[in-house]
Coordinates of C-alpha atoms and ligand atoms in Angstrom, one line a residue:
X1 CA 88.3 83.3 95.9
X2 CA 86.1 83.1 98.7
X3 CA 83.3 85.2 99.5
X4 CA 83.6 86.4 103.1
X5 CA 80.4 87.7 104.9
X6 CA 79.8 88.0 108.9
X7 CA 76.8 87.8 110.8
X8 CA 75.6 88.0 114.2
X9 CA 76.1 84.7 116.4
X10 CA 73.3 82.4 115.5
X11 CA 73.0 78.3 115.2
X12 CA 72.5 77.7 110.9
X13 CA 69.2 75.7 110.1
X14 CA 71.6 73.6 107.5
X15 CA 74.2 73.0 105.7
X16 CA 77.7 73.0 107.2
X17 CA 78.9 74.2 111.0
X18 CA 82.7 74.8 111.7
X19 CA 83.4 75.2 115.4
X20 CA 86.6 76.2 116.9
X21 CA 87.5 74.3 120.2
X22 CA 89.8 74.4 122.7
X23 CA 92.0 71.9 124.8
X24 CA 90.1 73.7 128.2
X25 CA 86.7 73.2 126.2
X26 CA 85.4 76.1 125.1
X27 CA 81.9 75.3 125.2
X28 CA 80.6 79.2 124.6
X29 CA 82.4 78.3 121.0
X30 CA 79.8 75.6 120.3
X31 CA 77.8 77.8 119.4
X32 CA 74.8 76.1 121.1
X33 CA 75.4 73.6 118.0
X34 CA 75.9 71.1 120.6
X35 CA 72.6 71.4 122.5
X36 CA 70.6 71.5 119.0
X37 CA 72.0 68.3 118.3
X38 CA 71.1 66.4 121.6
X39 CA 74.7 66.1 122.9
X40 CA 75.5 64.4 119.1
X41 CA 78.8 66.4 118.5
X42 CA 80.1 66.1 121.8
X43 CA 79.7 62.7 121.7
X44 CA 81.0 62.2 118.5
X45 CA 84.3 64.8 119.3
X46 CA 84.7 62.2 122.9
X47 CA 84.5 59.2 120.6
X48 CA 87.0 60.3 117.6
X49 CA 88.6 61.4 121.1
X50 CA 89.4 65.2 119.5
X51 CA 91.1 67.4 122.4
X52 CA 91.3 70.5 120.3
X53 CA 95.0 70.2 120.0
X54 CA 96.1 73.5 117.2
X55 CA 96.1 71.6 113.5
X56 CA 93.9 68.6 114.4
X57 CA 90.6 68.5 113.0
X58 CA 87.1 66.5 113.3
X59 CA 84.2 66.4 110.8
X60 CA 81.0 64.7 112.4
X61 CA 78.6 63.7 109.1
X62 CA 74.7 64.8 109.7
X63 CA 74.7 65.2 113.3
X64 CA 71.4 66.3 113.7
X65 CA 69.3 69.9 113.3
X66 CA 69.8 70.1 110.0
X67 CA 73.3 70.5 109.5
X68 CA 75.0 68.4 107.2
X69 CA 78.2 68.1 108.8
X70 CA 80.2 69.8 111.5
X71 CA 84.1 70.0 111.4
X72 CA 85.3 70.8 114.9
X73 CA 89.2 72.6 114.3
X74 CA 91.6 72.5 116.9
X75 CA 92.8 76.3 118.5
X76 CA 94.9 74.8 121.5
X77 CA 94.6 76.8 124.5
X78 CA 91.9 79.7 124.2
X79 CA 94.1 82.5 125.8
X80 CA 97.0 81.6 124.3
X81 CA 95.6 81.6 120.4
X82 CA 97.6 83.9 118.3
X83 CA 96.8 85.6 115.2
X84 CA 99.1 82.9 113.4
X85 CA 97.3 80.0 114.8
X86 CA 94.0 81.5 114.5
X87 CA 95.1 81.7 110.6
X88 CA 95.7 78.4 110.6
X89 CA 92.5 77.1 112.2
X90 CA 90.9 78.9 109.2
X91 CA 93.3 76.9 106.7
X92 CA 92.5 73.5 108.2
X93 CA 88.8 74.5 107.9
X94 CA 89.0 75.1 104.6
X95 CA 90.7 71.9 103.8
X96 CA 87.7 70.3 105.8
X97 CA 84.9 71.7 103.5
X98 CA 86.2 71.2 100.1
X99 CA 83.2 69.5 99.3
X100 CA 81.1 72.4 101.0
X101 CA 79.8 74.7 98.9
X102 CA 79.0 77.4 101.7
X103 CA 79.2 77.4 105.5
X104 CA 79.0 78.7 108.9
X105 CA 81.6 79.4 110.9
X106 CA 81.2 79.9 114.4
X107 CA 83.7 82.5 116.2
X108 CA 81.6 84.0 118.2
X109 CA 84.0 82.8 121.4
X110 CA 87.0 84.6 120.2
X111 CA 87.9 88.4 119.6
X112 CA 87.2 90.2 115.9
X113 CA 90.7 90.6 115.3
X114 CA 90.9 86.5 115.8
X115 CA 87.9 85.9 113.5
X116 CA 88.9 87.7 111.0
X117 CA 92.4 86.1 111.1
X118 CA 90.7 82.6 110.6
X119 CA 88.7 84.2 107.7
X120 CA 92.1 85.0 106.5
X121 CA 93.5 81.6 107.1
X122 CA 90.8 79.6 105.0
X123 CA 91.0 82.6 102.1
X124 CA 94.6 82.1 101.6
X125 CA 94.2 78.6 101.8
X126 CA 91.7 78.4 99.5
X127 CA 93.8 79.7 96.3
X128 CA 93.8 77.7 93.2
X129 CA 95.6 78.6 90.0
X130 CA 93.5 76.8 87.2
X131 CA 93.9 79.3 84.5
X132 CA 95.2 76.7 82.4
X133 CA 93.5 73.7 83.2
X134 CA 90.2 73.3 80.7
X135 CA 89.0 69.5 81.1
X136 CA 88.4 69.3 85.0
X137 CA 85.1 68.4 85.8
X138 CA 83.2 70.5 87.8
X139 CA 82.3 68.0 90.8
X140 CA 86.6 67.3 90.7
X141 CA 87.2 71.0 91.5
X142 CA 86.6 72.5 94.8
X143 CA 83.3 73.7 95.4
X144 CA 83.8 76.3 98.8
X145 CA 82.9 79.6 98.0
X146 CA 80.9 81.2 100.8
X147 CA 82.3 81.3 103.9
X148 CA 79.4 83.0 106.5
X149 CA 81.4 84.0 110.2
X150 CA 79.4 83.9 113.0
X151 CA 80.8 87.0 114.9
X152 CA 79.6 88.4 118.4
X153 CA 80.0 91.7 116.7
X154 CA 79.8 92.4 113.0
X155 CA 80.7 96.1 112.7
X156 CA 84.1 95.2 114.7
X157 CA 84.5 92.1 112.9
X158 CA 83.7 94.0 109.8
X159 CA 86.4 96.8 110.3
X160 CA 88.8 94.2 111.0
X161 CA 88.5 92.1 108.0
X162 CA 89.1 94.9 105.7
X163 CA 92.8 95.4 105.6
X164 CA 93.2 91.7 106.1
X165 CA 90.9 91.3 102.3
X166 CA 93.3 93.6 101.0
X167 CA 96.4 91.4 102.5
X168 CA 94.8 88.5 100.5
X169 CA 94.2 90.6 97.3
X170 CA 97.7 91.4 97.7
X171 CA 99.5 87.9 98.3
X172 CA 96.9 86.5 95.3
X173 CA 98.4 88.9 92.7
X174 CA 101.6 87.8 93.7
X175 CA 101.3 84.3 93.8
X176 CA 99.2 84.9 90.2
X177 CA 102.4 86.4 88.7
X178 CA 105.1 83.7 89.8
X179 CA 102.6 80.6 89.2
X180 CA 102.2 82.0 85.2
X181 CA 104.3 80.0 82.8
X182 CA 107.5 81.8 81.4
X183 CA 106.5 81.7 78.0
X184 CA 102.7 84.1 79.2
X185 CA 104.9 85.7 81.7
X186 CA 108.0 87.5 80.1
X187 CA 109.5 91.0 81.3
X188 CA 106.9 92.9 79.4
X189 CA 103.5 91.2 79.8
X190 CA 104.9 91.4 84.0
X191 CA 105.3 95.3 83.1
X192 CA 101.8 95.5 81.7
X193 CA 100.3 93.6 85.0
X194 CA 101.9 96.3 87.0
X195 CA 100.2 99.2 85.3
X196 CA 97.0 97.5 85.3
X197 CA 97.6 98.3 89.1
X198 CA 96.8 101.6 88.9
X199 CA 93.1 101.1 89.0
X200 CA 94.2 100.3 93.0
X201 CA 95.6 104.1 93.1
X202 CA 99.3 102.7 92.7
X203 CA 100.7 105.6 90.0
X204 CA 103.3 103.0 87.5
X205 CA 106.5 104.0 85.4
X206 CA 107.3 101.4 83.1
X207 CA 111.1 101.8 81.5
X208 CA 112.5 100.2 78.8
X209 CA 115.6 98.8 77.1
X210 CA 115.8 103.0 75.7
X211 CA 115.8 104.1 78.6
X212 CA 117.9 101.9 80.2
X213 CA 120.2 101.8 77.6
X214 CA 120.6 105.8 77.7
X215 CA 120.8 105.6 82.2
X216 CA 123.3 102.8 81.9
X217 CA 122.1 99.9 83.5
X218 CA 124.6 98.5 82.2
X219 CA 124.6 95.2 84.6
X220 CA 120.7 94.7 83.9
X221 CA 121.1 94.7 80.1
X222 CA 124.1 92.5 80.0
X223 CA 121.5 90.0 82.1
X224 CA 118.8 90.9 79.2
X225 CA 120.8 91.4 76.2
X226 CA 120.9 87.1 74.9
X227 CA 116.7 87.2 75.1
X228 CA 114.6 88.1 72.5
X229 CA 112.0 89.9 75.1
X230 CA 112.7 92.8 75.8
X231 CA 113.9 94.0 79.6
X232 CA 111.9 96.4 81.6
X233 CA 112.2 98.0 85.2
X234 CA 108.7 99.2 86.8
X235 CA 108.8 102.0 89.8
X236 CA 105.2 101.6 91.5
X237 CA 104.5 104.6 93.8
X238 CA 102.1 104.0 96.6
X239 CA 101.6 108.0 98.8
X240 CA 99.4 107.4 101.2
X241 CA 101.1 109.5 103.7
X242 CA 101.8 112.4 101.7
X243 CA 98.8 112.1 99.2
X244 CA 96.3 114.5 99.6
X245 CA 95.3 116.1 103.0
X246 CA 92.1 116.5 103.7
X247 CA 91.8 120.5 102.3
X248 CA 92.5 118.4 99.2
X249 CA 96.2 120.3 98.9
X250 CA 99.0 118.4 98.6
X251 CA 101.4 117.9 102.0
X252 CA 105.1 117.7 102.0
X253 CA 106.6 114.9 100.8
X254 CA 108.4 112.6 103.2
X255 CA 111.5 110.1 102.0
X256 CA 109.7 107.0 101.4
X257 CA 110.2 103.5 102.3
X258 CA 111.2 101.2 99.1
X259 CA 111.2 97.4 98.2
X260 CA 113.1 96.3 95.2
X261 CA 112.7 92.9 93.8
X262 CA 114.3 90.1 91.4
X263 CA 111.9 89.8 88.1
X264 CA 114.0 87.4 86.1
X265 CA 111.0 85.6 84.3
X266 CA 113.2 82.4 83.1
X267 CA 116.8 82.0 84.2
X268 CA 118.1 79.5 82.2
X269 CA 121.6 80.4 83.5
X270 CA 122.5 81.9 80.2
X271 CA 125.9 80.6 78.7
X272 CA 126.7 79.3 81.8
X273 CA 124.1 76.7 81.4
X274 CA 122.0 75.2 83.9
X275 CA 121.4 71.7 83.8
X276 CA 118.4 70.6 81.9
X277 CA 116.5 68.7 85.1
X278 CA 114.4 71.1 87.0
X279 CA 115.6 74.2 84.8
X280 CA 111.4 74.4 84.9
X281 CA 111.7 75.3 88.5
X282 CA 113.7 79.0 86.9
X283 CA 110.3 80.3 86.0
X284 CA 109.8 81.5 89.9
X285 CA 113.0 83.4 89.7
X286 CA 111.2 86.4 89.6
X287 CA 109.2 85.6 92.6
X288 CA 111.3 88.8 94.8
X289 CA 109.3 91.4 92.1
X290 CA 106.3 89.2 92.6
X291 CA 106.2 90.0 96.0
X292 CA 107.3 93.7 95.8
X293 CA 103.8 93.8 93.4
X294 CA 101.6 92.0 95.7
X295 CA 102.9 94.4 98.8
X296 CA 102.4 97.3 96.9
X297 CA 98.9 96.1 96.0
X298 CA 98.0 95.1 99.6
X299 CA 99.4 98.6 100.7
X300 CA 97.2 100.5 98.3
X301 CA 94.5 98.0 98.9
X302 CA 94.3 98.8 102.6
X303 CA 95.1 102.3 102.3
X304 CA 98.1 102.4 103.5
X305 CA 99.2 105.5 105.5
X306 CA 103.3 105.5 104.3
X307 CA 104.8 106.5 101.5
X308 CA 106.2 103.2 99.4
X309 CA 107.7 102.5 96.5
X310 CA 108.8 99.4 94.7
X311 CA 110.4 98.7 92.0
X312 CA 111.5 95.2 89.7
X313 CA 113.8 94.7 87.6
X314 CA 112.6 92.6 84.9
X315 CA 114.8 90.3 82.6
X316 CA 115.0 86.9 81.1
X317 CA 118.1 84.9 81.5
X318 CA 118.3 83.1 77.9
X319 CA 122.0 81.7 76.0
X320 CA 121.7 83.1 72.4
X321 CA 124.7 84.6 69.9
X322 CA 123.8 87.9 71.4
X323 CA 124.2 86.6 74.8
X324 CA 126.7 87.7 77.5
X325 CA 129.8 85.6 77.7
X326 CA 131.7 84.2 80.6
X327 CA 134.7 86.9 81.0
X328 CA 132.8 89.7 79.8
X329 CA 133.1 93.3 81.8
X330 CA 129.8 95.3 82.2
X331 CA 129.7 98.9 83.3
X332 CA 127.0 98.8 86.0
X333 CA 124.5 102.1 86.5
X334 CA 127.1 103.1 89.7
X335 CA 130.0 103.1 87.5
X336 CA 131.7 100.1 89.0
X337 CA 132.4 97.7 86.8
X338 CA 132.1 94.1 86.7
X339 CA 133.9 91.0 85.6
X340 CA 131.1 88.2 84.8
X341 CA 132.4 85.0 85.3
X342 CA 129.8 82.8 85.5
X343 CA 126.2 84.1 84.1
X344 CA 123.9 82.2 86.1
X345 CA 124.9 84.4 88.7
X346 CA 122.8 86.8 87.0
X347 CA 120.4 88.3 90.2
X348 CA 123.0 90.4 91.9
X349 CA 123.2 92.0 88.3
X350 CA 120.0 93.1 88.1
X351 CA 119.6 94.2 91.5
X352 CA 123.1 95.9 91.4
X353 CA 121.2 98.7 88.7
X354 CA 118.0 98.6 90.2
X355 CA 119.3 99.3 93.9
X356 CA 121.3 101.7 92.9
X357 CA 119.1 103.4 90.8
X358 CA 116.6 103.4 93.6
X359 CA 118.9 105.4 96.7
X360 CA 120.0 108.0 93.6
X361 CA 116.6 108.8 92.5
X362 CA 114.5 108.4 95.7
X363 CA 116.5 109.0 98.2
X364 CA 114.3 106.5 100.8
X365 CA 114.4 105.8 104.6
X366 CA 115.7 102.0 103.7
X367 CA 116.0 99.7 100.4
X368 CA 114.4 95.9 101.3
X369 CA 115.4 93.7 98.5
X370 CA 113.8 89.9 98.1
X371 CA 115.3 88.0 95.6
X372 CA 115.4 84.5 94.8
X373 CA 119.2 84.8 94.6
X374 CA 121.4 81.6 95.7
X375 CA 121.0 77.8 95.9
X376 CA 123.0 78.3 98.9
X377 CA 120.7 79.9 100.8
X378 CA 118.5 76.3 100.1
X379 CA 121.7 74.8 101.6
X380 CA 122.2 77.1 104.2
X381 CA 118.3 77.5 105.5
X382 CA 116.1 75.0 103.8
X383 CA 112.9 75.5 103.0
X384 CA 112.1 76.8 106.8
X385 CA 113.1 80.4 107.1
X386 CA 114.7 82.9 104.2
X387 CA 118.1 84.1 104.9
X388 CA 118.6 88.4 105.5
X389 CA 121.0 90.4 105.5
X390 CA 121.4 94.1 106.5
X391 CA 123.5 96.7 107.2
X392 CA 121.4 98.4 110.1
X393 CA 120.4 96.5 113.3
X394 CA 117.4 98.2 114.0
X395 CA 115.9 97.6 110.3
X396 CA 117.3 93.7 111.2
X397 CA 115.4 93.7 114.5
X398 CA 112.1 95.0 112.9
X399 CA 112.3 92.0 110.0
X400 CA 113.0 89.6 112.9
X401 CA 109.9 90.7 114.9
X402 CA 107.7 90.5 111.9
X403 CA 108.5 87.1 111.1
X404 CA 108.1 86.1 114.3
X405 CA 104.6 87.0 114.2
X406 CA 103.6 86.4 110.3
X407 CA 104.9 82.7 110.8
X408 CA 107.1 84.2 107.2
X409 CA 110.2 83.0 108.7
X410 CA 113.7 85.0 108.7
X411 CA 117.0 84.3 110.1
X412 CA 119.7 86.9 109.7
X413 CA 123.1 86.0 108.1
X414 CA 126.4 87.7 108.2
X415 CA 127.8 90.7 106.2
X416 CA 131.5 91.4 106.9
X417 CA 134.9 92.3 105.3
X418 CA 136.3 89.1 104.8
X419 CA 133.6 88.1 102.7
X420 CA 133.2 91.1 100.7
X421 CA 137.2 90.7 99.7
X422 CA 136.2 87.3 98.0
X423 CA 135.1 89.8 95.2
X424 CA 138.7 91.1 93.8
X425 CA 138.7 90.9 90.0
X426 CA 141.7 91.0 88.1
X427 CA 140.7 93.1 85.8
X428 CA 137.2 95.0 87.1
X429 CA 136.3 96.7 90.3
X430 CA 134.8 92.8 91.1
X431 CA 133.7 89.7 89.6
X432 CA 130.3 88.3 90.3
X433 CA 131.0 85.3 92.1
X434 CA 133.5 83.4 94.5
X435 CA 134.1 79.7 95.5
X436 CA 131.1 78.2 96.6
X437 CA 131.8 78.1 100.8
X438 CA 129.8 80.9 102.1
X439 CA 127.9 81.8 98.4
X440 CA 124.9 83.2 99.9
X441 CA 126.8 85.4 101.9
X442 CA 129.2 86.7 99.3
X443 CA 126.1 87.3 96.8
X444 CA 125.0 89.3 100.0
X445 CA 128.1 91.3 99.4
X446 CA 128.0 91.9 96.2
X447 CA 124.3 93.9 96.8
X448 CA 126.1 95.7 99.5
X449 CA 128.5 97.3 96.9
X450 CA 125.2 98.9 95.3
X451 CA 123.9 100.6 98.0
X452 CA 126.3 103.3 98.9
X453 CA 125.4 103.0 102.5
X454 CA 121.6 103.7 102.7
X455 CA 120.1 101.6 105.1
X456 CA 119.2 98.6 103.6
X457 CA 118.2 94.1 103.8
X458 CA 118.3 91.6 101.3
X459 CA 116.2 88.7 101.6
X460 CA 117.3 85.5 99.8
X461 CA 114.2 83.8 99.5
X462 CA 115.3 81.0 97.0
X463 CA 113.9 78.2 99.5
X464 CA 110.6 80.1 100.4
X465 CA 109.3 81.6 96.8
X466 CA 107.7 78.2 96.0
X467 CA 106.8 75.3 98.2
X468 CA 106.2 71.6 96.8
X469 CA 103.6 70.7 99.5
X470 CA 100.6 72.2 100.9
X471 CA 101.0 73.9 104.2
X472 CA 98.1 75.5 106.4
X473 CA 97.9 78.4 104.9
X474 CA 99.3 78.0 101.3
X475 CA 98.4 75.5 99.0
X476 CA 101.2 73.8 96.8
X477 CA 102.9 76.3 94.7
X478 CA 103.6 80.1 94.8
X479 CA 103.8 81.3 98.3
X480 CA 104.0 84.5 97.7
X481 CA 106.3 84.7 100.5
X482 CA 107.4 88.3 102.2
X483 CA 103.8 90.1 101.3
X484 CA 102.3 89.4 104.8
X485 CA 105.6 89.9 106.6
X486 CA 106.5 93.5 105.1
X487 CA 103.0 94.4 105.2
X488 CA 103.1 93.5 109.0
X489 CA 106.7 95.5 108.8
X490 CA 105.0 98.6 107.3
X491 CA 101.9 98.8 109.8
X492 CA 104.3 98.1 113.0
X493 CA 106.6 100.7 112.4
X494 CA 106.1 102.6 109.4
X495 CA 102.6 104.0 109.5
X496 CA 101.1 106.9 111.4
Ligands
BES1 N1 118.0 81.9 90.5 C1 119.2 81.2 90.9 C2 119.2 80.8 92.3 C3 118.3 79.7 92.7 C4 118.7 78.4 92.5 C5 117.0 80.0 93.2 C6 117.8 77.4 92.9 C7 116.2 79.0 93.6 C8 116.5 77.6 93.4 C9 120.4 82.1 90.7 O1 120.3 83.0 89.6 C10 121.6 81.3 90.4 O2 121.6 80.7 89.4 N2 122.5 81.3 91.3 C11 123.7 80.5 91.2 C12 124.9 81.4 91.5 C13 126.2 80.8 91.2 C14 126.4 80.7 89.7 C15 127.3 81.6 91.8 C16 123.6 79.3 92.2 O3 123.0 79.6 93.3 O4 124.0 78.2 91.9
MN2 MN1 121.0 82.2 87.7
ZN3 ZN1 118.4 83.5 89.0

């Protein structure tokens, strides 16, 4: 992680200089860096011929005054920067220094809210998961850690760097949870990760295969019941609206807002097997809890005004004698039964319990599931945007906004009659899967029939939970993908 400070606009003695500049110039961005150097960077930026173009980047090796390099990063126009690109600059910078052990970075030229963006960017950007590795050698890792912003104003700059800390707190517990290997990172070691939450002012109920057993969930423990680790489902309540008022008396209690995720730890596909090539890949299936944590963290983190909750169901998907069979009916927590035809299609089962359980007990505004629930989305979508669904337009248009601005990309799919008839059974109230034209969708409608009408979206993230090359912002790995956008979601419309 690293550490962020900000001081007031001044030219460093030594050491590294990143500079922001613009295709129209922007020499109030130098930072007087240019002067100190006698012209040095901008000739150097003229030779490499740098025009500031957003993502391209210059380093310029001991230019003079003491510094040891400068890396000039492209922002594109100066009135047009956005939050996202801003982010971005800092992620490019961050790649720039690796071998930096501190430096400057000048934004004195652009607003607080900016700056802090681009000390978001490089934070993010900066993530490493190396719990596991012991023999690296210390020059091999990267060796940023102090990142000094040169602000015009460090109070404002200050203020708006908090909730964006929290924000990074937030998406690194998530991507901590889905980068751990399945065999550290089963339903109850997740459950135990979630409690330790509470030293964030998150309150954490933690049931188990008892009480689940005695609720009847019983889609969830069909899922569970060929893995020797136990299943768990975690409820994480975040009231920050309703709280505490100020007289220290408890207010009324609004509905609150509540995320749901898919925890399945390793899905193996059960006795419906999944190949053995990439099966490794199954260990980010429970990457939709991953990011219900990491939001629930950020919204505690930043002191969230809204009432949240969020709650994962937690299974592992393993073939065993005790396993679920192909054919098998389950009786689901709604009562609606369910023919199981193929158990790799084991997401919608969990979810099924878990959403329902969810609208009965806490009765909230709207249900946002993420799961990592269908190749098909993959075929559908990519690895660009995630693929939504929802029964209410103005939740849909809310999402869509969002992602717009968090660069966590959405693009809303279908939900209609014709699909949700693909689900007949011949002997339950459904199976769990249909052909494969249109899977995504149908897996959508399966959800649906566990909602019993609350407003609700399901996000299919199965091409965004994990990316297999570095991008500005997130290195190779977890993305933790759908913290920053219902974050953003919850402080648009939710708070206040
Ligand atoms: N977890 C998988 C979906 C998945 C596949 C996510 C690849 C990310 C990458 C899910 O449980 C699954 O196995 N889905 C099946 C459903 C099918 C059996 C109807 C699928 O998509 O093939
Ligand atoms: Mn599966
Ligand atoms: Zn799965």
């Amino acid at each position: 992680m690293i550490d962020i400070s900000f001081s007031k606009s001044a030219l460093p003695k030594s050491g590294a200089l990143v500079l922001l500049v613009g295709e129209d110039g922007g020499a109030d961005l130098l930072a007087g860096a240019d002067e100190a150097t006698g012209g040095a960077i901008s000739r150097a930026l003229a030779a490499a011929e740098f025009k500031g173009k957003p993502g391209t980047t210059c380093t310029i090796l001991a230019p003079g005054a003491g510094l040891s390099r400068v890396v000039a990063i492209g922002i594109g126009q100066h009135d047009a920067l956005t939050q996202r690109v801003a982010e971005e600059a800092g992620g490019h910078a961050c790649v720039a220094l690796a071998r930096d052990p501190a430096a400057a970075f000048a934004t004195g030229g652009i607003s607080a809210e900016l700056g802090a963006a681009v000390a978001l960017g490089a934070t993010l950007r900066a993530y490493r998961f190396d719990r596991y590795r012991t023999t690296e050698r210390a020059e091999d890792k990267p060796r940023l850690t102090k990142l000094s912003m040169l602000v015009a104003n460090v109070a404002k700059s200050k203020e708006a760097w908090a909730p964006l800390k929290a924000t990074a707190d937030g998406v690194f517990v998530s991507r901590d949870l889905v980068s751990e290997p399945p065999n550290i990172l089963f339903p109850a070691e997740m459950a135990e990760r979630c409690r330790a939450l509470e030293a964030l002012g998150l309150k954490v109920e933690v049931l188990g295969p008892k009480e689940l057993t005695k609720l009847g969930f019983g889609a969830l423990l069909g899922v569970s019941q060929g893995s020797a680790r136990e299943p768990r489902v975690v409820v994480m309540h975040w009231n920050g609206a309703s709280g505490t008022s100020t007289k220290g008396k408890k207010t009324g209690r609004a509905q609150p807002i509540a995320f749901v995720g898919k925890g399945v730890t390793f899905d193996t596909g059960g006795i419906s097997i999944k190949p053995a090539g990439g099966m490794e890949d199954m260990k980010w299936d429970m990457a939709g809890a991953g990011t219900v944590v990491g939001l629930m963290a950020t919204l505690a983190g930043r002191n969230a005004k809204v009432d949240a909750i969020g709650l994962v169901g937690l299974v592992e998907n393993m073939p065993s004698g005790t396993a679920m069979r192909p054919g098998d009916v389950v009786k689901s927590y709604s009562g609606q039964t369910i023919e199981v035809l193929n158990t790799d299609a084991e997401g919608r089962l969990v979810l099924a319990d878990v959403l329902y359980y969810c609208q009965q007990k806490y009765d909230p505004k709207f249900m946002v599931d993420l799961a990592t629930l269908t190749g098909a989305m993959i075929v559908s979508l990519g690895h660009e945007y995630a693929g939504y669904f929802s029964n209410d337009d103005t939740l849909a248009a809310q999402l869509f906004a969002v992602a717009e601005e968090t660069g966590e990309k959405l693009w809303r799919m279908p939900l209609a009659d014709c699909y949700d008839k693909q689900l007949k059974s011949d002997i339950a109230d459904m199976k769990n899967i249909t052909g494969r034209p249109g899977s995504a969708i149908t897996a959508a409608q399966f959800i649906q029939r566990f909602v019993n009408g609350k407003t609700w979206a399901h996000l299919d993230i199965a091409g965004l939970a994990w990316s297999s090359k570095d991008t500005a912002t997130t290195p190779k790995g977890a993305t933790a993908y759908g913290v920053r956008l219902l974050d953003r979601l919850v402080s648009t419309y939710y708070e206040g």
